Amino acid sequence: MAFRKPITTLGGLMWWQNIKQDMYFLMQHKVGLPLWPYKYRILLRENRMEIANSNDLQDIELDWEYLQVHAVPQLNQKIDLGAINPVDTMTVLAGVLKILVL
């Protein structure tokens, strides 16, 4: 897998064709003239930052599946502060205060 810290596409959006897309990601294939070191890439839909690339279609498909299984469920989860048990919160707070007072 060629995952990496999201980087800018450097304005190279017009040299790519979308292969797959969903609510969070775009998979693209290079179709233009400029030389790029890879043929396929996955972008974050929100800000068009590149997060994966490959020269092999099978590799980028595996990356896509990995993102669908591992990243999308976490993106769909919402943090519900009401779901935190207040008793547990008070226990943790009491422990922190105890350490600070010492």
GROMACS .gro file of N, CA and C in nm, residues 4-87:
model
  252
    4ARG      N    1   0.010   0.762   0.238
    4ARG     CA    2   0.102   0.863   0.289
    4ARG      C    3   0.025   0.981   0.345
    5LYS      N    4   0.099   1.070   0.409
    5LYS     CA    5   0.038   1.191   0.462
    5LYS      C    6  -0.026   1.265   0.344
    6PRO      N    7  -0.149   1.314   0.360
    6PRO     CA    8  -0.214   1.383   0.248
    6PRO      C    9  -0.129   1.498   0.196
    7ILE      N   10  -0.114   1.503   0.063
    7ILE     CA   11  -0.040   1.612   0.000
    7ILE      C   12  -0.126   1.675  -0.108
    8THR      N   13  -0.094   1.796  -0.145
    8THR     CA   14  -0.169   1.867  -0.247
    8THR      C   15  -0.150   1.801  -0.384
    9THR      N   16  -0.247   1.818  -0.471
    9THR     CA   17  -0.238   1.763  -0.606
    9THR      C   18  -0.163   1.857  -0.699
   10LEU      N   19  -0.118   1.970  -0.648
   10LEU     CA   20  -0.040   2.068  -0.724
   10LEU      C   21  -0.110   2.112  -0.852
   11GLY      N   22  -0.240   2.127  -0.845
   11GLY     CA   23  -0.315   2.176  -0.960
   11GLY      C   24  -0.327   2.078  -1.075
   12GLY      N   25  -0.291   1.952  -1.055
   12GLY     CA   26  -0.294   1.855  -1.163
   12GLY      C   27  -0.424   1.780  -1.175
   13LEU      N   28  -0.534   1.843  -1.147
   13LEU     CA   29  -0.663   1.773  -1.151
   13LEU      C   30  -0.712   1.747  -1.293
   14MET      N   31  -0.674   1.830  -1.389
   14MET     CA   32  -0.729   1.814  -1.524
   14MET      C   33  -0.663   1.701  -1.602
   15TRP      N   34  -0.553   1.645  -1.552
   15TRP     CA   35  -0.484   1.538  -1.623
   15TRP      C   36  -0.526   1.400  -1.574
   16TRP      N   37  -0.632   1.395  -1.495
   16TRP     CA   38  -0.677   1.271  -1.433
   16TRP      C   39  -0.823   1.246  -1.463
   17GLN      N   40  -0.859   1.118  -1.474
   17GLN     CA   41  -0.997   1.077  -1.497
   17GLN      C   42  -1.044   0.997  -1.376
   18ASN      N   43  -1.165   1.026  -1.326
   18ASN     CA   44  -1.221   0.953  -1.212
   18ASN      C   45  -1.258   0.811  -1.253
   19ILE      N   46  -1.214   0.714  -1.173
   19ILE     CA   47  -1.251   0.574  -1.194
   19ILE      C   48  -1.362   0.535  -1.099
   20LYS      N   49  -1.343   0.566  -0.971
   20LYS     CA   50  -1.441   0.537  -0.866
   20LYS      C   51  -1.452   0.658  -0.778
   21GLN      N   52  -1.567   0.671  -0.717
   21GLN     CA   53  -1.584   0.777  -0.618
   21GLN      C   54  -1.695   0.739  -0.522
   22ASP      N   55  -1.681   0.789  -0.402
   22ASP     CA   56  -1.786   0.774  -0.303
   22ASP      C   57  -1.794   0.904  -0.225
   23MET      N   58  -1.858   0.902  -0.111
   23MET     CA   59  -1.879   1.023  -0.033
   23MET      C   60  -1.749   1.084   0.019
   24TYR      N   61  -1.645   1.001   0.037
   24TYR     CA   62  -1.522   1.048   0.100
   24TYR      C   63  -1.400   1.050   0.007
   25PHE      N   64  -1.394   0.962  -0.092
   25PHE     CA   65  -1.273   0.944  -0.171
   25PHE      C   66  -1.299   0.945  -0.321
   26LEU      N   67  -1.194   0.980  -0.398
   26LEU     CA   68  -1.195   0.971  -0.544
   26LEU      C   69  -1.077   0.885  -0.586
   27MET      N   70  -1.099   0.788  -0.675
   27MET     CA   71  -0.990   0.712  -0.734
   27MET      C   72  -0.975   0.762  -0.877
   28GLN      N   73  -0.852   0.796  -0.915
   28GLN     CA   74  -0.828   0.852  -1.047
   28GLN      C   75  -0.719   0.777  -1.122
   29HIS      N   76  -0.726   0.789  -1.256
   29HIS     CA   77  -0.627   0.732  -1.347
   29HIS      C   78  -0.569   0.845  -1.432
   30LYS      N   79  -0.437   0.846  -1.451
   30LYS     CA   80  -0.371   0.951  -1.527
   30LYS      C   81  -0.401   0.933  -1.676
   31VAL      N   82  -0.446   1.042  -1.740
   31VAL     CA   83  -0.476   1.036  -1.883
   31VAL      C   84  -0.409   1.149  -1.961
   32GLY      N   85  -0.341   1.238  -1.891
   32GLY     CA   86  -0.286   1.356  -1.958
   32GLY      C   87  -0.140   1.343  -1.994
   33LEU      N   88  -0.085   1.452  -2.047
   33LEU     CA   89   0.052   1.457  -2.095
   33LEU      C   90   0.161   1.464  -1.989
   34PRO      N   91   0.145   1.542  -1.883
   34PRO     CA   92   0.259   1.556  -1.790
   34PRO      C   93   0.305   1.421  -1.736
   35LEU      N   94   0.432   1.412  -1.713
   35LEU     CA   95   0.488   1.289  -1.656
   35LEU      C   96   0.466   1.287  -1.506
   36TRP      N   97   0.402   1.182  -1.459
   36TRP     CA   98   0.382   1.161  -1.317
   36TRP      C   99   0.449   1.029  -1.282
   37PRO      N  100   0.500   1.014  -1.163
   37PRO     CA  101   0.568   0.888  -1.126
   37PRO      C  102   0.473   0.771  -1.105
   38TYR      N  103   0.343   0.792  -1.113
   38TYR     CA  104   0.246   0.685  -1.090
   38TYR      C  105   0.125   0.707  -1.180
   39LYS      N  106   0.045   0.600  -1.201
   39LYS     CA  107  -0.070   0.604  -1.291
   39LYS      C  108  -0.204   0.618  -1.221
   40TYR      N  109  -0.211   0.575  -1.096
   40TYR     CA  110  -0.337   0.576  -1.022
   40TYR      C  111  -0.318   0.648  -0.889
   41ARG      N  112  -0.424   0.710  -0.840
   41ARG     CA  113  -0.417   0.774  -0.709
   41ARG      C  114  -0.556   0.780  -0.646
   42ILE      N  115  -0.555   0.798  -0.513
   42ILE     CA  116  -0.679   0.817  -0.437
   42ILE      C  117  -0.670   0.952  -0.368
   43LEU      N  118  -0.775   1.031  -0.383
   43LEU     CA  119  -0.780   1.164  -0.323
   43LEU      C  120  -0.891   1.169  -0.217
   44LEU      N  121  -0.873   1.255  -0.119
   44LEU     CA  122  -0.980   1.289  -0.027
   44LEU      C  123  -1.076   1.381  -0.101
   45ARG      N  124  -1.202   1.350  -0.102
   45ARG     CA  125  -1.299   1.431  -0.175
   45ARG      C  126  -1.311   1.570  -0.113
   46GLU      N  127  -1.301   1.580   0.017
   46GLU     CA  128  -1.324   1.706   0.087
   46GLU      C  129  -1.229   1.817   0.043
   47ASN      N  130  -1.101   1.783   0.025
   47ASN     CA  131  -1.004   1.887  -0.005
   47ASN      C  132  -0.910   1.854  -0.122
   48ARG      N  133  -0.937   1.745  -0.192
   48ARG     CA  134  -0.859   1.702  -0.309
   48ARG      C  135  -0.712   1.674  -0.275
   49MET      N  136  -0.686   1.632  -0.153
   49MET     CA  137  -0.551   1.594  -0.113
   49MET      C  138  -0.529   1.447  -0.146
   50GLU      N  139  -0.412   1.416  -0.199
   50GLU     CA  140  -0.379   1.279  -0.237
   50GLU      C  141  -0.334   1.200  -0.115
   51ILE      N  142  -0.391   1.079  -0.098
   51ILE     CA  143  -0.353   0.997   0.017
   51ILE      C  144  -0.294   0.862  -0.022
   52ALA      N  145  -0.307   0.822  -0.149
   52ALA     CA  146  -0.250   0.695  -0.194
   52ALA      C  147  -0.221   0.703  -0.344
   53ASN      N  148  -0.119   0.628  -0.387
   53ASN     CA  149  -0.090   0.622  -0.530
   53ASN      C  150  -0.025   0.489  -0.564
   54SER      N  151  -0.029   0.453  -0.693
   54SER     CA  152   0.027   0.326  -0.738
   54SER      C  153   0.038   0.326  -0.890
   55ASN      N  154   0.124   0.241  -0.941
   55ASN     CA  155   0.131   0.218  -1.085
   55ASN      C  156   0.052   0.095  -1.127
   56ASP      N  157  -0.002   0.022  -1.032
   56ASP     CA  158  -0.072  -0.101  -1.058
   56ASP      C  159  -0.219  -0.088  -1.017
   57LEU      N  160  -0.310  -0.121  -1.106
   57LEU     CA  161  -0.453  -0.110  -1.077
   57LEU      C  162  -0.493  -0.200  -0.961
   58GLN      N  163  -0.437  -0.320  -0.953
   58GLN     CA  164  -0.472  -0.411  -0.844
   58GLN      C  165  -0.430  -0.354  -0.709
   59ASP      N  166  -0.314  -0.290  -0.702
   59ASP     CA  167  -0.269  -0.230  -0.576
   59ASP      C  168  -0.361  -0.118  -0.532
   60ILE      N  169  -0.399  -0.031  -0.625
   60ILE     CA  170  -0.485   0.081  -0.587
   60ILE      C  171  -0.625   0.032  -0.551
   61GLU      N  172  -0.670  -0.077  -0.614
   61GLU     CA  173  -0.799  -0.137  -0.576
   61GLU      C  174  -0.793  -0.191  -0.433
   62LEU      N  175  -0.680  -0.251  -0.395
   62LEU     CA  176  -0.663  -0.299  -0.257
   62LEU      C  177  -0.663  -0.182  -0.159
   63ASP      N  178  -0.597  -0.073  -0.197
   63ASP     CA  179  -0.598   0.047  -0.113
   63ASP      C  180  -0.740   0.100  -0.096
   64TRP      N  181  -0.816   0.101  -0.205
   64TRP     CA  182  -0.955   0.147  -0.201
   64TRP      C  183  -1.037   0.061  -0.105
   65GLU      N  184  -1.023  -0.071  -0.116
   65GLU     CA  185  -1.096  -0.162  -0.028
   65GLU      C  186  -1.055  -0.141   0.118
   66TYR      N  187  -0.926  -0.121   0.142
   66TYR     CA  188  -0.878  -0.097   0.278
   66TYR      C  189  -0.944   0.029   0.336
   67LEU      N  190  -0.949   0.134   0.258
   67LEU     CA  191  -1.012   0.257   0.304
   67LEU      C  192  -1.161   0.237   0.332
   68GLN      N  193  -1.229   0.161   0.246
   68GLN     CA  194  -1.371   0.136   0.266
   68GLN      C  195  -1.398   0.058   0.395
   69VAL      N  196  -1.311  -0.038   0.426
   69VAL     CA  197  -1.331  -0.123   0.544
   69VAL      C  198  -1.286  -0.053   0.672
   70HIS      N  199  -1.174   0.019   0.667
   70HIS     CA  200  -1.116   0.072   0.790
   70HIS      C  201  -1.139   0.221   0.813
   71ALA      N  202  -1.140   0.301   0.710
   71ALA     CA  203  -1.153   0.446   0.729
   71ALA      C  204  -1.299   0.491   0.731
   72VAL      N  205  -1.380   0.440   0.641
   72VAL     CA  206  -1.518   0.488   0.629
   72VAL      C  207  -1.599   0.462   0.756
   73PRO      N  208  -1.591   0.345   0.820
   73PRO     CA  209  -1.669   0.329   0.944
   73PRO      C  210  -1.631   0.431   1.051
   74GLN      N  211  -1.504   0.465   1.060
   74GLN     CA  212  -1.461   0.563   1.159
   74GLN      C  213  -1.508   0.704   1.121
   75LEU      N  214  -1.510   0.734   0.993
   75LEU     CA  215  -1.559   0.865   0.949
   75LEU      C  216  -1.708   0.880   0.975
   76ASN      N  217  -1.781   0.769   0.968
   76ASN     CA  218  -1.925   0.773   0.989
   76ASN      C  219  -1.964   0.777   1.136
   77GLN      N  220  -1.871   0.740   1.225
   77GLN     CA  221  -1.903   0.742   1.367
   77GLN      C  222  -1.907   0.886   1.416
   78LYS      N  223  -1.997   0.910   1.505
   78LYS     CA  224  -2.011   1.042   1.560
   78LYS      C  225  -1.976   1.035   1.708
   79ILE      N  226  -1.909   1.135   1.757
   79ILE     CA  227  -1.874   1.139   1.898
   79ILE      C  228  -1.995   1.190   1.975
   80ASP      N  229  -2.047   1.105   2.061
   80ASP     CA  230  -2.164   1.140   2.141
   80ASP      C  231  -2.120   1.156   2.286
   81LEU      N  232  -2.108   1.281   2.330
   81LEU     CA  233  -2.063   1.307   2.466
   81LEU      C  234  -2.165   1.259   2.569
   82GLY      N  235  -2.290   1.248   2.530
   82GLY     CA  236  -2.392   1.199   2.621
   82GLY      C  237  -2.380   1.050   2.648
   83ALA      N  238  -2.307   0.979   2.562
   83ALA     CA  239  -2.291   0.835   2.579
   83ALA      C  240  -2.184   0.801   2.683
   84ILE      N  241  -2.104   0.899   2.724
   84ILE     CA  242  -2.000   0.875   2.825
   84ILE      C  243  -2.067   0.863   2.961
   85ASN      N  244  -2.033   0.759   3.033
   85ASN     CA  245  -2.090   0.735   3.164
   85ASN      C  246  -2.040   0.841   3.262
   86PRO      N  247  -2.129   0.919   3.325
   86PRO     CA  248  -2.084   1.024   3.417
   86PRO      C  249  -2.008   0.970   3.538
   87VAL      N  250  -2.039   0.848   3.582
   87VAL     CA  251  -1.967   0.789   3.696
   87VAL      C  252  -1.820   0.768   3.660
   0.00000   0.00000   0.00000
